[in-house]
Coordinates of C-alpha atoms and ligand atoms in Angstrom, one line a residue:
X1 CA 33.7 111.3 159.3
X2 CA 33.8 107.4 159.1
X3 CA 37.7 107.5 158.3
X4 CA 38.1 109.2 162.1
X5 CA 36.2 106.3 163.6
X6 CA 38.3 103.8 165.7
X7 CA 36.5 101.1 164.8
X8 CA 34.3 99.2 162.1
X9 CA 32.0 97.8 164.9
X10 CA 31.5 98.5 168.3
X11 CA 29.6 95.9 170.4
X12 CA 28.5 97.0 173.8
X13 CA 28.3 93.3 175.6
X14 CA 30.3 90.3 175.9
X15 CA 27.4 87.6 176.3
X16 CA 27.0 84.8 173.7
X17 CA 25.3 87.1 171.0
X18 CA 28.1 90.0 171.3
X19 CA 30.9 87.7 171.2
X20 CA 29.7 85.8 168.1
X21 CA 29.3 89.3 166.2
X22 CA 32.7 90.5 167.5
X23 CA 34.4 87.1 166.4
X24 CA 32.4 87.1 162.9
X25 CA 33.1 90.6 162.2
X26 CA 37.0 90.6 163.2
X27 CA 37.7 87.3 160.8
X28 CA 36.0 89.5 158.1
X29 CA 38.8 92.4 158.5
X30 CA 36.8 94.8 160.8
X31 CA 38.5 97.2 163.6
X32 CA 36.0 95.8 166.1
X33 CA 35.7 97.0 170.0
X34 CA 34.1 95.2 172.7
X35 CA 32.8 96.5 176.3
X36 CA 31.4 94.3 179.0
X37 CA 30.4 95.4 182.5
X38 CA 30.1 92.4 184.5
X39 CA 31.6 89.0 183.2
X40 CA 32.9 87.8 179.8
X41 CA 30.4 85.3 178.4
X42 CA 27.3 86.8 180.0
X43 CA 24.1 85.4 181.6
X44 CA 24.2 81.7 179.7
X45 CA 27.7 81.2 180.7
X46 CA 27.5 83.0 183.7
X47 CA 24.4 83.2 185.8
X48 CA 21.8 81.0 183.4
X49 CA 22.2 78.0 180.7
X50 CA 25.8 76.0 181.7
X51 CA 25.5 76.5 185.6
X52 CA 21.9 75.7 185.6
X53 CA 22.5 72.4 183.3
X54 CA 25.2 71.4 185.6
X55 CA 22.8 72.0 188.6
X56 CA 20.0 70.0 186.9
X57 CA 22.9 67.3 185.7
X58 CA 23.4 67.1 189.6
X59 CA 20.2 66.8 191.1
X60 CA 19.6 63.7 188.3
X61 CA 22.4 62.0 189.4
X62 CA 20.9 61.7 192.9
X63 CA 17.9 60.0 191.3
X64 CA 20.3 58.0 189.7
X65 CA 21.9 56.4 192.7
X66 CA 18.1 55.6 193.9
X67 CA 17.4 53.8 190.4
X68 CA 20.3 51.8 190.7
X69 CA 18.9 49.9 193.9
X70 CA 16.7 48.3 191.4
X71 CA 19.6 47.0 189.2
X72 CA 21.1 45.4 191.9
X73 CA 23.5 47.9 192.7
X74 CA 24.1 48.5 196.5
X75 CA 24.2 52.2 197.4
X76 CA 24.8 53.5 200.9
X77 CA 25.7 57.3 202.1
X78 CA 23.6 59.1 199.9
X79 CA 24.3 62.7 201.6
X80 CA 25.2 65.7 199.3
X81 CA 27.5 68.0 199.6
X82 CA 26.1 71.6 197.9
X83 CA 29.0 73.6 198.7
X84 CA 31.0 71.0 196.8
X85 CA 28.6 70.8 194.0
X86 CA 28.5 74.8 193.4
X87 CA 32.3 75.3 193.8
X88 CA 32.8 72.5 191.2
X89 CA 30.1 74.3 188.7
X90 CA 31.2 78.2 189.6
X91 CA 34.9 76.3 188.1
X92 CA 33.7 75.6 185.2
X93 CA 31.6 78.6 184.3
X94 CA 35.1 80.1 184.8
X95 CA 37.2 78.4 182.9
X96 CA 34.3 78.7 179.9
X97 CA 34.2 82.4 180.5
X98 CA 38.3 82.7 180.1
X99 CA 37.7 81.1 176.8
X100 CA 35.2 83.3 175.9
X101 CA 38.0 85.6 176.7
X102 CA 40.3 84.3 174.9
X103 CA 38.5 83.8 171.6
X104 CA 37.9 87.6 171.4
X105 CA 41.9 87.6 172.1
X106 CA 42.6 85.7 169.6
X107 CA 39.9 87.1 167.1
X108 CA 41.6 90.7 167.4
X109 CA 39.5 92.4 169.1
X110 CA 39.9 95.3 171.5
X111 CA 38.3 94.2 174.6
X112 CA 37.0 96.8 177.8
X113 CA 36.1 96.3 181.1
X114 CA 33.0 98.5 182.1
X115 CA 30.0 99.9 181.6
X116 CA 29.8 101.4 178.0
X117 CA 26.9 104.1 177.0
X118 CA 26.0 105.6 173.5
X119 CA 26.3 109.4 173.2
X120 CA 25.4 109.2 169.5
X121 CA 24.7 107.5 166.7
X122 CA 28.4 106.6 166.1
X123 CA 29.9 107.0 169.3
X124 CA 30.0 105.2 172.7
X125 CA 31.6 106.0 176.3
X126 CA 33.5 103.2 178.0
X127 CA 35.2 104.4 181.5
X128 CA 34.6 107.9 180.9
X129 CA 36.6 107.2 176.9
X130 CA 34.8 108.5 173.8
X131 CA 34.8 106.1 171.3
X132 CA 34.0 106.6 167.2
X133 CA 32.4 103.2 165.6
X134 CA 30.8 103.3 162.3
X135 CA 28.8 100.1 163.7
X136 CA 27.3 99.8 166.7
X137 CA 25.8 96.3 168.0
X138 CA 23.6 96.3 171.5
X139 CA 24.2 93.2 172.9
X140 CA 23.2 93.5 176.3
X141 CA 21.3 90.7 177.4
X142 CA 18.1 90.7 179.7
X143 CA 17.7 91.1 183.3
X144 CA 14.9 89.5 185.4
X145 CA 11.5 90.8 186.2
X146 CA 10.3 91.3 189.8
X147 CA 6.9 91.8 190.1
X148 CA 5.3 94.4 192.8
X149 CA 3.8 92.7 195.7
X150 CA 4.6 93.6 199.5
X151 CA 7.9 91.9 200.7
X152 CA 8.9 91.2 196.8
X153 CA 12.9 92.6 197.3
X154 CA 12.6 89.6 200.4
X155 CA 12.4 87.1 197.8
X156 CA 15.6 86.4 195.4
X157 CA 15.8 85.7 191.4
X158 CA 17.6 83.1 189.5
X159 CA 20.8 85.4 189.2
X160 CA 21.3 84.6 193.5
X161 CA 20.4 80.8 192.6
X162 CA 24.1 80.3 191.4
X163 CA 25.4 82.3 194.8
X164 CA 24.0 79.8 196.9
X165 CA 26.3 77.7 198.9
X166 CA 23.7 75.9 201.3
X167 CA 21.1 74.0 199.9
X168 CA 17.5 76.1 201.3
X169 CA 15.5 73.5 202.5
X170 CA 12.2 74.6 202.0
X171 CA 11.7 76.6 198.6
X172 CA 9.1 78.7 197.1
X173 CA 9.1 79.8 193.5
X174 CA 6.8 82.2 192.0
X175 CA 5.9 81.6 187.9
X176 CA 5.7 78.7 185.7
X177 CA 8.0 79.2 182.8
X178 CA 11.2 77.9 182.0
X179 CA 13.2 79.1 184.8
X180 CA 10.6 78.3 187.3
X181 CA 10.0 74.5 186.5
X182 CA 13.7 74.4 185.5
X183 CA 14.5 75.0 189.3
X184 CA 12.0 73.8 191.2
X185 CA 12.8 70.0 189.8
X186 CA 16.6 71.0 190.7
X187 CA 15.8 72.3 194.0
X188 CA 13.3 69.0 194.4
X189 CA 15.5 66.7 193.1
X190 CA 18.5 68.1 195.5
X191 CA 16.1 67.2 198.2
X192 CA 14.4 70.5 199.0
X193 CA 10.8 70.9 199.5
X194 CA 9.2 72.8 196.7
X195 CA 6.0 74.8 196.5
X196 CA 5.9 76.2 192.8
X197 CA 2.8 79.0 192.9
X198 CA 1.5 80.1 189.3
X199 CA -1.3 82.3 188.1
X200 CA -2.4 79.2 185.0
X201 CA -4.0 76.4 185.9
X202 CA -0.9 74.0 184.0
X203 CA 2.4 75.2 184.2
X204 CA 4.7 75.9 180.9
X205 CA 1.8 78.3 179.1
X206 CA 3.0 78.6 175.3
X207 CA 4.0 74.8 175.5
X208 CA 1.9 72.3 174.1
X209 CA -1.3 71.4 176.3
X210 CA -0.8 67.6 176.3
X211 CA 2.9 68.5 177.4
X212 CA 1.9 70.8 180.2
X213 CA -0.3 68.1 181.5
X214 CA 2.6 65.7 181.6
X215 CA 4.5 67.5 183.2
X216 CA 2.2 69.0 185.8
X217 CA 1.2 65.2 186.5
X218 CA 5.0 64.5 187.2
X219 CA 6.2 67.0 189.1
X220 CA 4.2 65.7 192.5
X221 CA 6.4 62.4 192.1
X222 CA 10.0 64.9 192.5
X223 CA 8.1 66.6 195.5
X224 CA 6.9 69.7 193.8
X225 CA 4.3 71.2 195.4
X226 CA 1.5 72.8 192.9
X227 CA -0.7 75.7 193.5
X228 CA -2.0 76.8 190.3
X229 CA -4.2 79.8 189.8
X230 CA -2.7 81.8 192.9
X231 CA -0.2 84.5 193.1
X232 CA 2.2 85.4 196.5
X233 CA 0.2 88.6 198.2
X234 CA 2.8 89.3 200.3
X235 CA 6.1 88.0 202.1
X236 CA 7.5 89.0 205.2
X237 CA 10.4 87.7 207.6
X238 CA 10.1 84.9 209.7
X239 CA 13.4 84.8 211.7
X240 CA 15.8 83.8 209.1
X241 CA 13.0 82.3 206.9
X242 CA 10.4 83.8 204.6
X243 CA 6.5 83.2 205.4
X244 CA 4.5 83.5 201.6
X245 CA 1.4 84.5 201.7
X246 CA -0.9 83.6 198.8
X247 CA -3.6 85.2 196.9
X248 CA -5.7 82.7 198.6
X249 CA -4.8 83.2 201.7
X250 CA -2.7 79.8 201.9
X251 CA 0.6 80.6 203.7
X252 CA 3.8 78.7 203.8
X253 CA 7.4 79.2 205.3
X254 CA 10.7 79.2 203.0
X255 CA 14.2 79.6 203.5
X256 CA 14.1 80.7 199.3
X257 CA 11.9 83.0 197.7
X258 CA 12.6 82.8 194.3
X259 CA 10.6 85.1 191.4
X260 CA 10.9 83.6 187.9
X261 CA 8.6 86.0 186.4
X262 CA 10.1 86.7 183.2
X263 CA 13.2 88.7 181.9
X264 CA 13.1 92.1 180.6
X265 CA 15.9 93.8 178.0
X266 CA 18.7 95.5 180.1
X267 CA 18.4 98.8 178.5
X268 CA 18.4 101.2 181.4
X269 CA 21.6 103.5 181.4
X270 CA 22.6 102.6 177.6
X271 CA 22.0 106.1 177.2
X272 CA 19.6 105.3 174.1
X273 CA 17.7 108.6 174.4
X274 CA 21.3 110.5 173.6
X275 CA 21.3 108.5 170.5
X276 CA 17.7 108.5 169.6
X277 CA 17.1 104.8 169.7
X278 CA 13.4 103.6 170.6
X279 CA 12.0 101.4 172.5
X280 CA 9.2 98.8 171.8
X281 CA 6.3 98.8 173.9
X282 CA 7.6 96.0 176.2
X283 CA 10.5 98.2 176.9
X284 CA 12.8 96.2 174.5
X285 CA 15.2 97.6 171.9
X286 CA 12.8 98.0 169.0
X287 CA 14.5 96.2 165.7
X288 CA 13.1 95.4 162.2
X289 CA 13.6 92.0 161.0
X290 CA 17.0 93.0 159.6
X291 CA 17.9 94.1 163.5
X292 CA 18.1 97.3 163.1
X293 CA 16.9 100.2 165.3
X294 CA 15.3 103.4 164.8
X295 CA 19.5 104.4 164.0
X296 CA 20.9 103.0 161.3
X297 CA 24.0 102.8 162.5
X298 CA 23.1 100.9 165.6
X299 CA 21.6 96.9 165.7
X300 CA 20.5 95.1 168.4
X301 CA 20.4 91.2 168.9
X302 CA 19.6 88.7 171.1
X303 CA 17.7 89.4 174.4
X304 CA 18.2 93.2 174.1
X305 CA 15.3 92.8 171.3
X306 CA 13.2 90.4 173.6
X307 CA 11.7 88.3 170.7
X308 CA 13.0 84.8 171.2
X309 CA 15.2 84.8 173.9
X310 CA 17.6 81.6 173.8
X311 CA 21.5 81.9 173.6
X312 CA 21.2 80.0 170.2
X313 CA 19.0 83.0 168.6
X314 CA 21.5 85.4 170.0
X315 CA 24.6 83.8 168.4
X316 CA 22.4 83.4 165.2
X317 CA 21.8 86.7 165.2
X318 CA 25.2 88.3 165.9
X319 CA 26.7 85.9 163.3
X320 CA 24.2 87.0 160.5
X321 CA 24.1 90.7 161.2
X322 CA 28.6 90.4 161.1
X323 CA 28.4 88.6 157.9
X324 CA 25.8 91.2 156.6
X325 CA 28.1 94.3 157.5
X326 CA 31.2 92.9 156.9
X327 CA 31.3 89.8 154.6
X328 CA 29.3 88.5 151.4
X329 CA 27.4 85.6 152.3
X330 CA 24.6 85.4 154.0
X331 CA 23.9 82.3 156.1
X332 CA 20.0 81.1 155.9
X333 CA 18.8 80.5 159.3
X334 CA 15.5 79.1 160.1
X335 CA 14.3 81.4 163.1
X336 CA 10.5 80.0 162.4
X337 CA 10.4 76.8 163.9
X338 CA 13.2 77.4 166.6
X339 CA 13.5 74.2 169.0
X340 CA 13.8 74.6 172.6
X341 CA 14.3 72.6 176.1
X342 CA 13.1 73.3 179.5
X343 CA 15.5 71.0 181.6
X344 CA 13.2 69.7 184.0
X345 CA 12.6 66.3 185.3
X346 CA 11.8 64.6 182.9
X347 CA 12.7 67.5 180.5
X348 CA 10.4 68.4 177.5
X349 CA 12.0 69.7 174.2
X350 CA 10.0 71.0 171.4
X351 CA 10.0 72.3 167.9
X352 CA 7.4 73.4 165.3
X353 CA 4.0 74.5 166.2
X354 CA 1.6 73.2 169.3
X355 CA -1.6 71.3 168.8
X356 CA -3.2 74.3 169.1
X357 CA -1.2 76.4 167.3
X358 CA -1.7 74.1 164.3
X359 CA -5.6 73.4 164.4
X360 CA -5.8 77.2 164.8
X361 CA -4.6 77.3 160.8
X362 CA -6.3 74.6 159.8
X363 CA -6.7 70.8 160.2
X364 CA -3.9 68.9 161.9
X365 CA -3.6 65.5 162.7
X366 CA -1.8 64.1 165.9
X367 CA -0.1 61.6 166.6
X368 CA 0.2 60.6 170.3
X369 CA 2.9 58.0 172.1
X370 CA 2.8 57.5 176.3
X371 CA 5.4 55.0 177.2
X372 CA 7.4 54.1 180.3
X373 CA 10.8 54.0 180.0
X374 CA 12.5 50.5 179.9
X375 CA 14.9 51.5 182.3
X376 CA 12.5 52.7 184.9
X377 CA 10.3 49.1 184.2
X378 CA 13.3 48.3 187.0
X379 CA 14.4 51.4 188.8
X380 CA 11.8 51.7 190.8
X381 CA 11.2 55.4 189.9
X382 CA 7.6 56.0 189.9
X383 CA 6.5 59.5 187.3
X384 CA 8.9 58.9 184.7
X385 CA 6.4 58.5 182.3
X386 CA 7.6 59.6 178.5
X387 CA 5.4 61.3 176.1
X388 CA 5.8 61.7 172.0
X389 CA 3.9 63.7 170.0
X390 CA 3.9 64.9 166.2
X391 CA 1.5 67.1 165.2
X392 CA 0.9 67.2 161.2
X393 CA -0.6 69.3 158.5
X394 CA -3.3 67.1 157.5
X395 CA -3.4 69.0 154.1
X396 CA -0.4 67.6 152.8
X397 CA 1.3 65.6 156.0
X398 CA 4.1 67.9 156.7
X399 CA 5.0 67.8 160.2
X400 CA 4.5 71.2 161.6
X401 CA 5.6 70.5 165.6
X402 CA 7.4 67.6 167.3
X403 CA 7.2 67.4 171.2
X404 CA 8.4 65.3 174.0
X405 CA 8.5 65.2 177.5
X406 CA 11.1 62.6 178.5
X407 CA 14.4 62.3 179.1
X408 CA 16.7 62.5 177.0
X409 CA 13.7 64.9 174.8
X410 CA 16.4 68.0 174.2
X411 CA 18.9 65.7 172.2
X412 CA 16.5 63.5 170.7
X413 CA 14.5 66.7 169.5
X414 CA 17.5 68.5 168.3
X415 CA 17.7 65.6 165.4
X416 CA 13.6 66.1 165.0
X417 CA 14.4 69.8 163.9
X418 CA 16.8 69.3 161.6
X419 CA 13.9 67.0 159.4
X420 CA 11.6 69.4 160.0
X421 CA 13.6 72.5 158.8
X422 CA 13.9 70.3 156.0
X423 CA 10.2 69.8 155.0
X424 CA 10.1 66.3 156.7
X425 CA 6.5 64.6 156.0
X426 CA 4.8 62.4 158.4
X427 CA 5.4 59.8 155.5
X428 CA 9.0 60.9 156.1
X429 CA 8.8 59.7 159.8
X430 CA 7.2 56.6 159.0
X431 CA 10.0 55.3 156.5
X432 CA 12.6 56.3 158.2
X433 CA 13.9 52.6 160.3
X434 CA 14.2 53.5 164.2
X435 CA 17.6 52.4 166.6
X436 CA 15.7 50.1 168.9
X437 CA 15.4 49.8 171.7
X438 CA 15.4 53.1 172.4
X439 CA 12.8 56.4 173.6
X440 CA 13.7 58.0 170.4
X441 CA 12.7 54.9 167.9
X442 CA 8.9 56.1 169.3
X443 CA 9.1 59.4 167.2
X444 CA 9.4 56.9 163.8
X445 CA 6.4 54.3 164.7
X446 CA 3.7 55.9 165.5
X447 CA 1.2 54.4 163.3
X448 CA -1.9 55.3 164.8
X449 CA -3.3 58.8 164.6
X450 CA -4.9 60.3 167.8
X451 CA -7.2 62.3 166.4
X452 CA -8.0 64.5 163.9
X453 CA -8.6 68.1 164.8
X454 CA -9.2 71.4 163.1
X455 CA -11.8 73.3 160.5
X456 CA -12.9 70.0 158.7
X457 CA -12.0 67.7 161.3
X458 CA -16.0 67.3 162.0
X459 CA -17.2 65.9 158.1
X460 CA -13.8 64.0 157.8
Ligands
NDP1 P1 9.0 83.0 181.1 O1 8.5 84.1 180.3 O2 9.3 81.7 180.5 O3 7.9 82.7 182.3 C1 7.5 83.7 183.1 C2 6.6 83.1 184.1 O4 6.3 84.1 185.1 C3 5.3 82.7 183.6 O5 4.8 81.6 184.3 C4 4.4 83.9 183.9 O6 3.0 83.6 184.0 C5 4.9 84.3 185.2 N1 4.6 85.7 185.5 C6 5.0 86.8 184.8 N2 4.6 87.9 185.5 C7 4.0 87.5 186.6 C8 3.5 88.2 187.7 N3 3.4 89.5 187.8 N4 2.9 87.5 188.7 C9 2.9 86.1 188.7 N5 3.5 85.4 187.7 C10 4.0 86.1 186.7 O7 10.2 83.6 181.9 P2 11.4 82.9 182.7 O8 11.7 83.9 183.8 O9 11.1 81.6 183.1 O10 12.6 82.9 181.7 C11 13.0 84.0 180.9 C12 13.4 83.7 179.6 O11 14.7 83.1 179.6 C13 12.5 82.6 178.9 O12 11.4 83.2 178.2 C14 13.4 81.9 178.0 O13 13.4 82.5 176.8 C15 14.8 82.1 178.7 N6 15.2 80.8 179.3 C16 15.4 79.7 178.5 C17 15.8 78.5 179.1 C18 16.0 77.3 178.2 O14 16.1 77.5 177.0 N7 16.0 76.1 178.8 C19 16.0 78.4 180.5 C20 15.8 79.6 181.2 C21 15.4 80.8 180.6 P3 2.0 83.6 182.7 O15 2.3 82.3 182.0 O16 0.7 83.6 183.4 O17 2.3 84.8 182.0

């Protein structure tokens, strides 16, 4: 049966996790197929991580020519030109998505155009073809999450953001996770007025607490509007605008309605009832920790499994399960202490367990640092306020979490998980000499502990 198959693998999307397998696996010698509906690259490319740093890029840039009043510099004609802004992004996330193209080109491997369905445990429909794989990989990304309240398809998620040509001038976003801060300081920072409505009372839930209250103390200073603990109860047409309605009864008018309530695995219409795959009880392609489904023919990575869902987990992911199938070694990825950014203003980066992750296994100490930026002791910028925090395993002082809210935090944290994939003590940190002067040189002197926190924390 397997000598009939076309191909080794099969992988039904061409995001960042489906294109990494389908590379991996054609170097190792496999026959390996590739189907995507909608745009080569997928959702980070396309619709989510490049266009959405660019926008954030952008917006900061305006703030820039603000801050350099206070070094003297003299700017005049401030205006900014959208269109000009989204045409120049939309280029790019082109010209990346052609190269996404091309690497599958130049890897080997068969590309389709189209919407691709399993009919069984070895076989998958592309454009109304049958096709044999001995391997099949789901790499089909997530979609968003629209919640149910009257007037909900009035409102728009992040996938329209990147359609936009006109700046909306008065914005409302429901949710407080990454892609609701994310744009509400791009939108704020573009010069939009920004209500940001969430059911917490901090935004960020998951982050660490001391973060969460950075940053919901600095959003005001971008113009973000906050109203936590409320939900939208309904929305409804106002001429060309949108009046929200709030659980409270608080009402506002917007020319954007945007839901960032989470993403959910796109695994309607993959025909996964023909070939007997399950689903978890989110609704997610149910995996084991080897990514494998309830088939063993078919895996699943990336967002289709809804565990951890950042391009840099998918591309792990497709690259270990291709060297699993098809090669020898096995590369050893950390997946436990995973860093991440949300790219807001200032953005916060993280890796490692929270504060209250930690004291929830035992006792931690913290380390604390609050400092203003030297550069904004001039600018002028009010709520640029930087914090640093390590939190450590008071047991034996490795360093379980690093956090910062600041900026430059994603590529000063991106350094912080390498040492603490490695084991790096807080004894580590301390030795090590910092690059002065500079908001990273904080992470490496911070002498004093905060506190103390945990089971013992009390008698100690
Ligand atoms: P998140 O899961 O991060 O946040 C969802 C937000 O929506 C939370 O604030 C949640 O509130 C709220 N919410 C969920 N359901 C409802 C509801 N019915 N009514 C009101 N509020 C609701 O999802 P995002 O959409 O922000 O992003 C999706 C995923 O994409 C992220 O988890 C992340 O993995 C990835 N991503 C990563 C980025 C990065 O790395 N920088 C950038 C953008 C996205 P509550 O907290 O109360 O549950």
């Amino acid at each position: 049966m397997v000598g009939a198959m076309e191909y080794d693998l099969f992988v039904i999307g061409g995001g960042s996790g489906g294109v990494r397998a389908a590379r991996i696996a054609a170097g190792l010698g496999a026959r390996v197929g590739i189907a995507e509906r909608r745009f080569w690259g997928g959702t980070c490319v396309n619709i989510g991580c490049v266009p959405k740093k660019l926008m954030a890029q952008g917006a900061e840039l305006g703030a820039a020519l603000t801050e350099a009043g206070g070094f003297g510099w003299q700017v005049r004609g401030k205006g900014h030109d959208f269109g000009a802004m989204m045409a120049a992004i939309g280029a790019e996330t082109q010209r990346l998505s052609g190269l996404y193209r091309g690497i599958l080109e130049g890897a080997g491997v068969t590309m389709m155009e189209g919407s691709a369905r399993l009919t069984g445990a070895h076989t998958v429909a592309v454009n109304g073809a049958e096709i044999g794989a001995r391997h099949i990989f789901l790499a089909v990304g997530g979609v968003p999450v629209r919640p149910e309240f009257p007037g909900a398809a009035l409102c728009a998620v992040s996938d329209d953001v990147f359609t936009l040509r006109d700046l909306p001038r008065r914005v409302a976003i429901l949710g407080s996770g990454y892609i609701a801060v994310e744009f509400a300081c791009i939108f704020a920072g573009l010069g939009a007025a920004v209500d940001l409505i969430f059911r917490q009372p901090l935004p960020l839930r998951g982050f660490d607490g001391e973060l969460r209250e950075a940053l919901a103390a600095a959003l005001p200073a971008l113009g973000v509007r906050l109203h936590a603990g409320r939900m939208i109860a309904s929305v409804e047409t106002a001429g060309a605008a949108r009046a929200v309605t709030l659980s409270d009864g608080t009402g506002m008018v917007a020319d954007f309605v945007l839901l960032a309530t989470g993403r959910m695995a796109a695994a309607g219409g993959l025909g996964l009832e023909a070939a007997g795959v399950a689903l978890s009880p989110s609704g997610a392609i149910a995996v084991d920790e080897g990514l494998r489904t309830s088939v063993p023919s078919i895996n699943a990575i990336g967002d289709a499994v809804d565990q951890v869902n950042l391009t840099p987990v998918a591309i792990a992911h497709g690259h270990v399960l291709a060297e699993r199938l098809f090669g020898e070694g096995r590369r050893d990825w950390n997946f436990r202490d995973i860093p991440s950014a949300v790219f807001c203003s200032p953005p916060i980066a993280t890796v490692g367990l929270t504060e209250e992750q930690a004291v929830a296994r035992g006792e931690t100490e913290v380390f604390v640092g609050r400092f203003t930026p030297l550069k904004h002791r001039i600018s002028g910028r009010a709520g640029r306020q930087a914090v640093v925090k390590l939190v450590v395993d008071a047991s034996d002082g490795r360093v379980l979490g690093a956090h910062m809210l600041g900026e430059d935090a994603p590529e000063i944290v991106q350094g912080l998980a390498v040492a603490i994939t490695a084991g790096a003590t807080k004894r580590d940190f301390d030795r090590t000499i910092g690059i002065h002067p500079t908001a990273a040189e904080e992470f490496v002197t911070l002498r004093q502990m905060t506190r103390r926190v945990g089971r013992h924390a009390a008698t100690s």
